[in-house]
Coordinates of C-alpha atoms in Angstrom, one line a residue:
X27 CA 95.1 113.3 56.6
X28 CA 98.1 115.5 56.4
X29 CA 100.8 115.6 59.1
X30 CA 99.1 118.4 61.0
X31 CA 95.7 116.6 61.0
X32 CA 97.5 113.5 62.4
X33 CA 99.3 115.5 65.2
X34 CA 96.0 116.6 66.7
X35 CA 94.4 113.2 66.1
X36 CA 97.2 111.4 67.8
X37 CA 97.3 113.7 70.8
X38 CA 93.6 113.2 71.3
X39 CA 94.2 109.4 71.2
X40 CA 96.5 110.0 74.2
X41 CA 93.6 111.7 76.0
X42 CA 94.8 115.3 75.6
X43 CA 91.9 117.5 74.8
X44 CA 93.0 121.1 75.3
X45 CA 95.8 123.1 73.8
X46 CA 96.9 126.6 74.7
X47 CA 98.6 128.6 71.9
X48 CA 99.0 131.4 69.5
X49 CA 99.0 131.2 65.7
X50 CA 101.7 132.1 63.2
X51 CA 102.9 131.2 59.8
X52 CA 105.5 128.8 61.3
X53 CA 102.6 126.6 62.5
X54 CA 100.1 127.5 59.7
X55 CA 99.4 123.8 59.0
X56 CA 98.7 123.1 62.7
X57 CA 96.4 126.2 62.8
X58 CA 94.3 125.0 59.9
X59 CA 94.1 121.5 61.1
X60 CA 93.1 122.6 64.6
X61 CA 90.1 124.2 63.1
X62 CA 89.0 120.9 61.7
X63 CA 89.8 119.1 65.0
X64 CA 87.5 121.2 67.2
X65 CA 85.4 118.1 68.1
X66 CA 88.4 116.5 69.9
X67 CA 90.8 119.3 70.7
X68 CA 89.7 122.5 72.4
X69 CA 91.9 125.5 71.5
X70 CA 92.5 128.3 73.9
X71 CA 93.9 131.4 72.2
X72 CA 96.2 133.4 74.4
X73 CA 97.6 136.9 74.0
X74 CA 101.3 135.8 74.4
X75 CA 103.0 132.5 74.1
X76 CA 104.5 132.7 77.6
X77 CA 100.9 132.6 78.9
X78 CA 100.3 129.4 76.8
X79 CA 103.1 127.6 78.5
X80 CA 102.1 128.9 82.0
X81 CA 98.6 127.6 81.3
X82 CA 99.8 124.2 80.2
X83 CA 101.9 124.0 83.4
X84 CA 98.9 125.0 85.5
X85 CA 96.7 122.5 83.6
X86 CA 99.1 119.7 84.6
X87 CA 99.2 120.9 88.2
X88 CA 95.5 121.1 88.7
X89 CA 94.4 118.1 86.7
X90 CA 97.3 115.7 86.9
X91 CA 97.2 115.3 83.1
X92 CA 99.8 116.2 80.6
X93 CA 99.6 119.9 79.6
X94 CA 99.8 121.0 76.0
X95 CA 100.9 124.2 74.3
X96 CA 102.1 125.3 70.9
X97 CA 103.7 128.3 69.2
X98 CA 105.1 129.4 65.9
X99 CA 108.8 129.3 65.0
X100 CA 111.4 131.8 66.1
X101 CA 110.0 134.4 68.4
X102 CA 106.9 132.4 69.3
X103 CA 109.0 129.4 70.4
X104 CA 111.3 131.7 72.4
X105 CA 108.3 133.2 74.2
X106 CA 107.3 129.7 75.5
X107 CA 110.5 129.3 77.5
X108 CA 109.6 131.0 80.8
X109 CA 106.4 129.0 81.2
X110 CA 108.1 125.8 80.3
X111 CA 110.8 126.4 82.9
X112 CA 108.0 126.8 85.4
X113 CA 106.8 123.3 84.5
X114 CA 110.4 121.9 84.5
X115 CA 111.2 123.3 87.9
X116 CA 107.9 122.2 89.5
X117 CA 108.2 118.7 87.9
X118 CA 104.9 118.7 85.9
X119 CA 104.4 117.1 82.5
X120 CA 104.0 119.5 79.5
X121 CA 104.3 118.9 75.8
X122 CA 105.2 121.8 73.6
X123 CA 104.7 121.8 69.8
X124 CA 106.7 124.4 67.9
X125 CA 107.0 125.3 64.2
X126 CA 110.2 125.8 62.2
X127 CA 111.1 127.1 58.8
X128 CA 110.9 124.8 55.9
X129 CA 113.5 122.1 55.7
X130 CA 115.1 123.5 52.6
X131 CA 115.7 126.9 54.4
X132 CA 117.3 125.5 57.5
X133 CA 120.9 126.4 57.8
X134 CA 120.5 129.5 55.5
X135 CA 120.1 132.1 58.3
X136 CA 116.5 132.4 57.1
X137 CA 114.0 134.8 58.7
X138 CA 112.8 133.5 62.1
X139 CA 115.2 130.5 61.8
X140 CA 116.4 129.6 65.3
X141 CA 118.3 126.5 66.4
X142 CA 115.3 125.2 68.4
X143 CA 116.8 121.9 69.4
X144 CA 119.6 123.8 71.1
X145 CA 117.2 126.4 72.5
X146 CA 115.0 123.7 74.1
X147 CA 117.8 121.4 75.2
X148 CA 118.0 122.5 78.8
X149 CA 114.3 122.9 79.5
X150 CA 113.2 119.5 78.1
X151 CA 113.8 115.9 78.8
X152 CA 113.1 115.1 75.1
X153 CA 113.3 117.4 72.1
X154 CA 113.2 116.2 68.5
X155 CA 112.5 117.6 65.0
X156 CA 110.5 115.9 62.4
X157 CA 112.1 115.4 59.0
X158 CA 109.6 113.1 57.3
X159 CA 105.9 112.3 57.9
X160 CA 106.4 108.7 58.9
X161 CA 108.6 109.9 61.8
X162 CA 105.8 112.0 63.4
X163 CA 103.9 109.2 65.2
X164 CA 106.9 108.1 67.3
X165 CA 107.8 111.7 68.0
X166 CA 104.4 112.5 69.4
X167 CA 104.2 109.2 71.3
X168 CA 107.6 109.6 72.9
X169 CA 106.9 113.3 73.8
X170 CA 103.7 112.4 75.6
X171 CA 105.0 109.3 77.3
X172 CA 108.3 110.8 78.5
X173 CA 106.5 114.0 79.7
X174 CA 104.1 111.8 81.7
X175 CA 106.6 109.3 83.1
X176 CA 109.3 111.7 84.0
X177 CA 107.0 114.6 85.0
X178 CA 108.9 116.8 82.6
X179 CA 108.8 119.1 79.6
X180 CA 109.1 117.6 76.1
X181 CA 109.1 119.3 72.7
X182 CA 108.3 118.3 69.1
X183 CA 109.6 120.6 66.3
X184 CA 107.6 120.6 63.1
X185 CA 109.0 122.4 60.0
X186 CA 106.3 124.2 58.2
X187 CA 106.6 122.2 55.0
X188 CA 106.4 118.9 56.9
X189 CA 103.1 120.0 58.5
X190 CA 101.4 120.1 55.1
X191 CA 102.7 116.8 53.7
X192 CA 100.4 113.8 53.5
X193 CA 100.8 111.6 56.6
X194 CA 101.9 108.1 56.3
X195 CA 102.6 105.4 58.9
X196 CA 106.2 104.2 59.2
X197 CA 106.9 101.3 56.9
X198 CA 107.6 97.8 58.1
X199 CA 111.3 98.1 57.2
X200 CA 114.7 98.3 58.7
X201 CA 115.3 101.8 60.2
X202 CA 111.6 102.4 61.0
X203 CA 110.1 102.2 64.5
X204 CA 106.5 101.5 65.5
X205 CA 105.2 103.1 68.7
X206 CA 102.0 102.7 70.6
X207 CA 99.7 104.5 73.0
X208 CA 99.5 103.9 76.8
X209 CA 100.7 105.6 79.9
X210 CA 103.0 103.9 82.4
X211 CA 101.3 102.2 85.3
X212 CA 101.6 103.4 88.9
X213 CA 104.9 103.3 90.8
X214 CA 105.6 100.1 92.7
X215 CA 105.4 100.0 96.5
X216 CA 108.8 99.9 98.1
X217 CA 110.2 96.6 99.4
X218 CA 109.2 95.3 102.8
X219 CA 112.7 95.7 104.1
X220 CA 112.9 99.4 103.2
X221 CA 109.5 100.1 104.7
X222 CA 110.6 98.3 108.0
X223 CA 113.7 100.4 108.1
X224 CA 111.7 103.6 107.7
X225 CA 109.2 102.4 110.4
X226 CA 112.1 101.7 112.7
X227 CA 113.4 105.3 112.4
X228 CA 109.9 106.8 112.9
X229 CA 109.0 104.5 115.8
X230 CA 112.1 105.5 117.7
X231 CA 111.2 109.2 117.7
X232 CA 109.2 111.0 120.4
X233 CA 108.9 114.3 118.6
X234 CA 108.1 113.6 114.9
X235 CA 107.9 116.4 112.3
X236 CA 106.4 115.9 108.8
X237 CA 106.9 118.1 105.8
X238 CA 104.7 117.6 102.8
X239 CA 104.9 119.1 99.3
X240 CA 103.2 118.8 95.9
X241 CA 103.9 115.1 95.8
X242 CA 101.5 114.6 98.7
X243 CA 98.5 116.5 97.1
X244 CA 96.8 113.1 96.4
X245 CA 97.8 111.6 99.7
X246 CA 95.8 113.7 102.1
X247 CA 94.1 110.8 104.0
X248 CA 97.4 108.8 104.2
X249 CA 99.3 111.8 105.6
X250 CA 96.6 112.4 108.2
X251 CA 96.6 108.8 109.2
X252 CA 100.4 108.7 109.6
X253 CA 100.5 112.0 111.5
X254 CA 97.8 110.7 113.9
X255 CA 99.6 107.4 114.4
X256 CA 102.9 109.2 115.2
X257 CA 101.3 112.2 117.0
X258 CA 103.3 114.4 114.6
X259 CA 102.9 117.9 113.4
X260 CA 102.7 118.6 109.7
X261 CA 104.2 121.6 107.9
X262 CA 103.6 122.3 104.2
X263 CA 105.9 123.5 101.5
X264 CA 104.2 126.2 99.4
X265 CA 103.3 123.8 96.5
X266 CA 101.8 121.5 99.0
X267 CA 99.5 124.1 100.6
X268 CA 96.4 122.2 99.5
X269 CA 97.7 118.8 100.6
X270 CA 96.2 119.1 104.1
X271 CA 93.4 121.3 105.3
X272 CA 94.3 124.1 107.7
X273 CA 91.5 123.3 110.1
X274 CA 93.4 120.3 111.4
X275 CA 95.0 121.3 114.8
X276 CA 98.3 119.7 114.1
X277 CA 98.9 121.4 110.7
X278 CA 101.4 124.2 111.2
X279 CA 101.0 125.8 107.8
X280 CA 103.7 127.0 105.4
X281 CA 107.4 126.7 105.9
X282 CA 110.2 129.0 104.9
X283 CA 110.5 132.8 104.5
X284 CA 106.8 132.8 103.7
X285 CA 106.1 130.4 106.5
X286 CA 104.7 130.3 110.0
X287 CA 106.2 130.4 113.5
X288 CA 104.7 127.0 114.4
X289 CA 106.4 125.4 111.3
X290 CA 109.7 127.0 112.4
X291 CA 109.3 125.6 115.9
X292 CA 108.2 122.2 114.6
X293 CA 111.4 121.8 112.5
X294 CA 113.8 123.2 115.1
X295 CA 112.5 121.1 118.0
X296 CA 111.7 117.7 116.5
X297 CA 113.8 114.6 117.0
X298 CA 112.6 112.7 113.9
X299 CA 111.9 114.0 110.4
X300 CA 109.6 112.6 107.7
X301 CA 109.6 114.4 104.3
X302 CA 106.9 113.4 101.8
X303 CA 106.7 114.6 98.1
X304 CA 108.8 117.7 98.6
X305 CA 112.2 119.1 97.5
X306 CA 111.7 122.3 99.6
X307 CA 114.9 124.3 98.8
X308 CA 115.7 126.2 101.9
X309 CA 117.7 123.9 104.2
X310 CA 118.0 126.6 107.0
X311 CA 114.4 126.0 107.8
X312 CA 114.8 122.3 108.2
X313 CA 116.2 120.5 111.3
X314 CA 119.9 120.9 111.9
X315 CA 121.6 117.9 110.1
X316 CA 122.3 115.2 112.7
X317 CA 119.6 116.4 115.1
X318 CA 116.8 114.4 113.7
X319 CA 117.0 111.0 111.9
X320 CA 115.1 111.4 108.6
X321 CA 112.9 109.4 106.2
X322 CA 112.1 110.8 102.8
X323 CA 109.5 109.5 100.3
X324 CA 109.6 110.8 96.7
X325 CA 108.6 109.6 93.3
X326 CA 111.9 110.9 91.9
X327 CA 114.9 109.2 93.4
X328 CA 117.2 112.1 92.3
X329 CA 115.6 114.4 94.8
X330 CA 116.2 112.1 97.8
X331 CA 118.6 113.4 100.5
X332 CA 118.9 116.6 98.4
X333 CA 118.1 119.1 101.2
X334 CA 118.7 117.0 104.3
X335 CA 120.8 113.9 104.9
X336 CA 118.2 111.2 105.4
X337 CA 118.7 107.9 107.1
X338 CA 116.2 106.1 104.9
X339 CA 115.4 107.1 101.3
X340 CA 112.3 105.6 99.5
X341 CA 111.3 105.9 95.9
X342 CA 107.6 105.6 95.7
X343 CA 104.2 107.1 95.2
X344 CA 103.3 109.1 98.4
X345 CA 99.8 107.6 99.0
X346 CA 100.8 104.0 98.2
X347 CA 104.0 104.2 100.3
X348 CA 102.4 105.8 103.3
X349 CA 99.5 103.3 103.1
X350 CA 102.0 100.4 103.1
X351 CA 104.0 102.0 105.9
X352 CA 101.1 102.7 108.3
X353 CA 100.6 99.2 109.6
X354 CA 104.3 99.1 110.6
X355 CA 104.1 102.3 112.7
X356 CA 103.6 102.1 116.5
X357 CA 100.6 104.1 117.7
X358 CA 102.0 106.9 119.9
X359 CA 99.9 108.2 122.7
X360 CA 99.0 111.9 123.2
X361 CA 102.1 113.7 124.4
X362 CA 103.4 117.1 125.4
X363 CA 105.0 117.4 122.0
X364 CA 101.6 117.1 120.2
X365 CA 99.9 119.4 122.7
X366 CA 102.6 122.0 122.3
X367 CA 102.2 121.9 118.5
X368 CA 98.4 122.4 118.7
X369 CA 98.8 125.2 121.2
X370 CA 101.3 126.9 119.0
X371 CA 99.0 126.6 116.0
X372 CA 96.0 128.1 117.9
X373 CA 98.2 131.0 119.1
X374 CA 99.5 131.6 115.6
X375 CA 96.1 131.9 114.1
X376 CA 95.3 134.5 116.8
X377 CA 98.5 136.4 115.9
X378 CA 97.5 136.4 112.3
X379 CA 94.1 137.8 113.0
X380 CA 95.5 140.6 115.2
X381 CA 98.0 141.4 112.4
X382 CA 95.2 141.5 109.9
X383 CA 93.2 143.9 112.0
X384 CA 96.1 146.4 112.4
X385 CA 95.4 149.7 110.8
X386 CA 97.4 150.7 107.7
X387 CA 97.3 153.4 105.0
X388 CA 94.8 152.9 103.6
X389 CA 94.4 149.1 103.7
X390 CA 96.3 146.3 105.4
X391 CA 96.9 143.6 102.8
X392 CA 96.6 140.9 105.5
X393 CA 93.0 142.1 106.1
X394 CA 92.1 141.4 102.5
X395 CA 93.2 137.8 102.8
X396 CA 91.8 137.3 106.3
X397 CA 88.4 138.4 105.2
X398 CA 88.5 136.0 102.2
X399 CA 89.3 132.9 104.1
X400 CA 85.8 132.2 105.7
X401 CA 84.2 133.2 102.4
X402 CA 86.0 130.8 100.1
X403 CA 83.6 128.4 98.4
X404 CA 84.2 124.7 99.3
X405 CA 85.4 123.8 95.9
X406 CA 87.5 127.0 95.3
X407 CA 90.7 127.0 93.3
X408 CA 93.2 129.6 94.4
X409 CA 96.3 130.8 92.5
X410 CA 98.9 133.2 93.7
X411 CA 101.6 135.2 92.0
X412 CA 105.1 135.8 93.2
X413 CA 105.9 138.8 95.4
X414 CA 104.6 139.9 98.8
X415 CA 101.2 138.6 97.8
X416 CA 102.6 135.1 98.1
X417 CA 103.3 135.8 101.8
X418 CA 99.6 136.6 102.6
X419 CA 98.4 133.7 100.4
X420 CA 100.8 131.3 102.3
X421 CA 99.9 132.4 105.8
X422 CA 96.5 134.0 106.0
X423 CA 94.4 131.8 103.7
X424 CA 92.9 128.7 105.4
X425 CA 92.6 125.9 102.9
X426 CA 89.8 123.4 103.4
X427 CA 89.5 119.9 102.1
X428 CA 88.4 119.8 98.5
X429 CA 90.1 123.1 97.5
X430 CA 93.0 123.3 95.0
X431 CA 95.8 125.9 95.2
X432 CA 99.0 126.5 93.4
X433 CA 101.6 129.0 92.1
X434 CA 105.0 129.1 90.4
X435 CA 107.1 127.4 93.0
X436 CA 110.7 126.5 91.9
X437 CA 110.9 129.3 89.3
X438 CA 108.8 131.8 91.4
X439 CA 108.1 133.7 88.2
X440 CA 106.3 137.0 88.3
X441 CA 103.1 136.9 86.2
X442 CA 102.0 133.2 86.6
X443 CA 98.9 133.9 88.8
X444 CA 96.5 135.0 86.1
X445 CA 97.4 132.3 83.4
X446 CA 97.2 129.7 86.2
X447 CA 93.7 130.9 87.1
X448 CA 92.5 130.8 83.5
X449 CA 93.8 127.3 83.0
X450 CA 92.1 126.2 86.2
X451 CA 88.8 127.7 85.0
X452 CA 89.1 126.1 81.6
X453 CA 89.7 122.7 83.3
X454 CA 87.0 123.2 85.9
X455 CA 84.4 125.7 84.5
X456 CA 81.9 124.9 87.3
X457 CA 84.3 125.9 90.1
X458 CA 85.1 129.4 91.5
X459 CA 88.6 130.4 90.8
X460 CA 90.5 133.2 92.6
X461 CA 93.8 134.7 91.5
X462 CA 95.8 136.6 94.1
X463 CA 97.9 139.2 92.3
X464 CA 100.3 142.0 93.0
X465 CA 100.2 145.1 90.8
X466 CA 103.7 144.4 89.4
X467 CA 102.5 141.1 88.0
X468 CA 99.3 142.6 86.7
X469 CA 101.3 145.2 84.8
X470 CA 103.8 142.6 83.5
X471 CA 101.2 140.4 81.9
X472 CA 98.0 140.1 84.0
X473 CA 96.2 142.8 82.0
X474 CA 96.6 140.9 78.8
X475 CA 95.3 137.7 80.4
X476 CA 92.2 139.7 81.4
X477 CA 91.6 140.1 77.6
X478 CA 91.7 136.3 77.3
X479 CA 89.3 135.9 80.2
X480 CA 86.9 138.4 78.5
X481 CA 87.0 136.2 75.4
X482 CA 86.0 132.9 77.1
X483 CA 84.0 133.6 80.2
X484 CA 80.6 133.3 78.7
X485 CA 81.3 129.7 77.9
X486 CA 81.7 128.8 81.6
X487 CA 78.9 127.1 83.6
X488 CA 80.0 129.1 86.6
X489 CA 81.2 132.6 85.5
X490 CA 83.0 133.4 88.8
X491 CA 86.7 134.1 88.3
X492 CA 88.0 136.7 90.6
X493 CA 91.3 138.5 90.1
X494 CA 92.4 140.2 93.3
X495 CA 94.9 142.9 92.7
X496 CA 96.9 144.4 95.6
X497 CA 97.6 147.9 94.3
X498 CA 100.5 149.2 96.5
X499 CA 102.4 151.0 93.7
X500 CA 105.5 149.1 94.7
X501 CA 107.5 146.0 93.7
X502 CA 106.9 145.1 97.3
X503 CA 108.7 141.8 97.9
X504 CA 112.0 143.0 96.4
X505 CA 111.7 146.3 98.3
X506 CA 111.5 144.4 101.6
X507 CA 114.3 142.1 100.5
X508 CA 116.5 145.1 100.0
X509 CA 115.6 146.5 103.4
X510 CA 116.1 143.2 105.3
X511 CA 118.7 141.3 103.3
X512 CA 120.8 144.3 102.0
X513 CA 120.2 146.8 104.7
X514 CA 119.2 149.4 102.2
X515 CA 116.2 151.7 102.0
X516 CA 113.7 151.5 99.2
X517 CA 115.3 152.4 95.8
X518 CA 112.4 154.4 94.3
X519 CA 113.8 154.4 90.8
X520 CA 113.6 150.6 90.5
X521 CA 110.8 149.8 93.0
X522 CA 108.0 152.4 92.5
X523 CA 105.6 151.5 89.7
X524 CA 102.7 153.5 88.2
X525 CA 99.3 153.6 89.7
X526 CA 96.7 152.1 87.4
X527 CA 92.9 151.7 87.6
X528 CA 92.7 147.9 87.4
X529 CA 89.0 147.8 88.2
X530 CA 88.1 150.3 85.6
X531 CA 90.2 148.5 83.0
X532 CA 88.2 145.4 83.8
X533 CA 84.9 147.3 83.1
X534 CA 86.3 148.3 79.7
X535 CA 86.5 144.6 78.9
X536 CA 82.9 143.9 80.0
X537 CA 84.0 142.4 83.3
X538 CA 83.1 143.6 86.7
X539 CA 85.4 146.0 88.6
X540 CA 85.3 146.6 92.4
X541 CA 87.6 149.0 94.2
X542 CA 88.1 149.0 98.0
X543 CA 90.3 151.2 100.2
X544 CA 88.3 151.1 103.4
X545 CA 89.0 148.2 105.8
X546 CA 85.4 148.1 106.9
X547 CA 84.4 147.5 103.3
X548 CA 86.7 144.6 102.6
X549 CA 84.3 141.9 103.6
X550 CA 81.4 143.4 101.6
X551 CA 83.7 143.7 98.6
X552 CA 84.4 140.0 98.7
X553 CA 80.7 139.2 99.1
X554 CA 80.0 141.4 96.0
X555 CA 82.7 139.7 94.0
X556 CA 81.6 136.2 94.9
X557 CA 78.0 137.0 94.0
X558 CA 78.8 138.5 90.6
X559 CA 77.4 137.2 87.3
X560 CA 80.8 137.6 85.5
X561 CA 84.5 137.6 86.2
X562 CA 85.7 140.3 88.6
X563 CA 88.7 142.4 89.2
X564 CA 88.8 143.3 92.9
X565 CA 91.3 146.1 93.3
X566 CA 92.5 146.6 96.9
X567 CA 94.4 149.8 97.5
X568 CA 96.9 148.5 100.0
X569 CA 99.8 149.9 102.1
X570 CA 103.2 148.8 100.7
X571 CA 104.9 149.2 104.1
X572 CA 103.3 146.4 106.0
X573 CA 106.2 144.0 106.5
X574 CA 106.0 140.4 105.5
X575 CA 107.8 139.2 108.6
X576 CA 109.7 136.0 108.4
X577 CA 108.8 133.3 111.0
X578 CA 112.2 133.8 112.7
X579 CA 114.1 137.1 112.8
X580 CA 117.9 136.6 112.9
X581 CA 120.4 139.0 114.4
X582 CA 121.6 139.7 110.8
X583 CA 118.0 140.7 109.8
X584 CA 117.7 143.0 112.7
X585 CA 121.1 144.7 112.0
X586 CA 120.1 145.1 108.3
X587 CA 116.8 146.7 109.3
X588 CA 118.6 149.2 111.5
X589 CA 121.2 149.8 108.7
X590 CA 118.6 150.8 106.2
X591 CA 117.1 153.5 108.3
X592 CA 119.2 156.4 107.1
X593 CA 118.4 155.7 103.4
X594 CA 114.7 154.8 103.7
X595 CA 112.5 157.4 102.0
X596 CA 109.3 156.1 103.7
X597 CA 110.8 155.6 107.1
X598 CA 107.9 156.8 109.2
X599 CA 105.4 154.4 107.6
X600 CA 107.9 151.5 107.7
X601 CA 108.7 151.9 111.4
X602 CA 105.1 152.3 112.4
X603 CA 103.8 149.3 110.5
X604 CA 106.8 147.1 111.6
X605 CA 106.2 148.1 115.2
X606 CA 102.5 147.1 115.0
X607 CA 103.4 143.7 113.4
X608 CA 106.0 142.9 116.1
X609 CA 103.7 144.1 118.9
X610 CA 100.8 141.8 117.8
X611 CA 103.3 138.9 117.7
X612 CA 104.1 139.2 121.4
X613 CA 101.0 140.8 123.0
X614 CA 97.9 138.6 123.2
X615 CA 94.7 140.0 121.9
X616 CA 91.4 140.2 123.8
X617 CA 89.6 136.9 124.2

């Protein structure tokens, strides 16, 4: 076999079986070899290399496996970067393969020659370029092993002439190295002394608050058991939305600007704080330092005490550590603290329902999500894009046990929702996948991902992949940030975007298109989409001036809102919708 044949063979020996990529002459050898490796390596052809990297990141998030993408030299490699930074910032393992000009041309300012090792230095934990065939085995082995162990991005650069050389194993000689297969074993359970120190902090507290993130996605039962033992409430960072089902009465939902009032109250009123598998970035939404002794559990020790000064810091797997900690925790009896949490959660869901039922022009975006929640299939996978759509995804969707959900967290990149959805569907073709998108993200790259969906959907055992598009003709999240954070009215030159018939475009591709602008038709539109025999674009024509209210309005926020009034071109609609949202927050609805 040649080097390219070996690359796909070795990756398959590691258990990697799907690669997202786009061809080019810089990876011509890999392209040709991939055709011959179809029995062990599935190739998903994207429309843009950035989508390949997003899909590899999403594959890692949804499967727990190492994601794999590849691109040609120069512009193709550069295009990968945004999706790779998404993986880096959300700490998921991805391997990128990239081409390079022939070795003899490097250093000659050759066409498409880019210093790729420098380019990828920041985004990767490991980047190396092959010079000779007998180097390739250890480059591939190290890239996969380091990506997996460090939950990081790695990159192997393969010059185009090296790709076509005959492969040879490294010789048994000085200067050669011989690597092998095999992933690292599970993290060790922390020491007994450290567990007892953590238990001592948690047992002393009367009002315990728990925050979970992506690191707790595989620790659902353990988190529930600890929360019940401590009579604690549990808030969820956005990447941990699927860690606990929302039908549990002590789960307060999301935290942060996109979060809930019960999560705000939980953090501000607790006397003890347990953080599990999260590096939630916004410290102002956590307890005030010094008010609540803290315990943090994370697989990565560099993220301990990063957002809050913890009393006990534990490196360990979330599920294994919580399971070992549980017998050391005192069983707390039902208390006013727990009853207040559950009461607040019940009231909050009532508030959200009233907000969703408020009238808007023409559609209230909250209504679209509220109607979806009870209709979600039990095994649904939900993705969301960045923007105001993430607010409604975070608050209004009720996740049940068995579902998966994710988005671009640390990077919060626009345009990740549709490639995430396609990657989820390729990994789980039997499950229903729903991408929640804004129109800005659809115009940025979602439309081109629909082409990829149209290429592959007939291969899926369950054809249901629904792309919800909130068409509000506005880059809505930034518009509201300008209003509330800058005290400025909407800047139409930067914020208004063209109207576009997303549902009709879907039909041009052979998909199903549904359009809804009547609140009484939203439920029926979801029923139609979920019953379709092919992927669907559900276009909801929504009001851009329904405010994504934060869980706590500060005096500064209020002053900025008043300051923006003279310069707001859509003032009447903004004031009317804001008044409705605030009113439903304080006036109880009919029982």
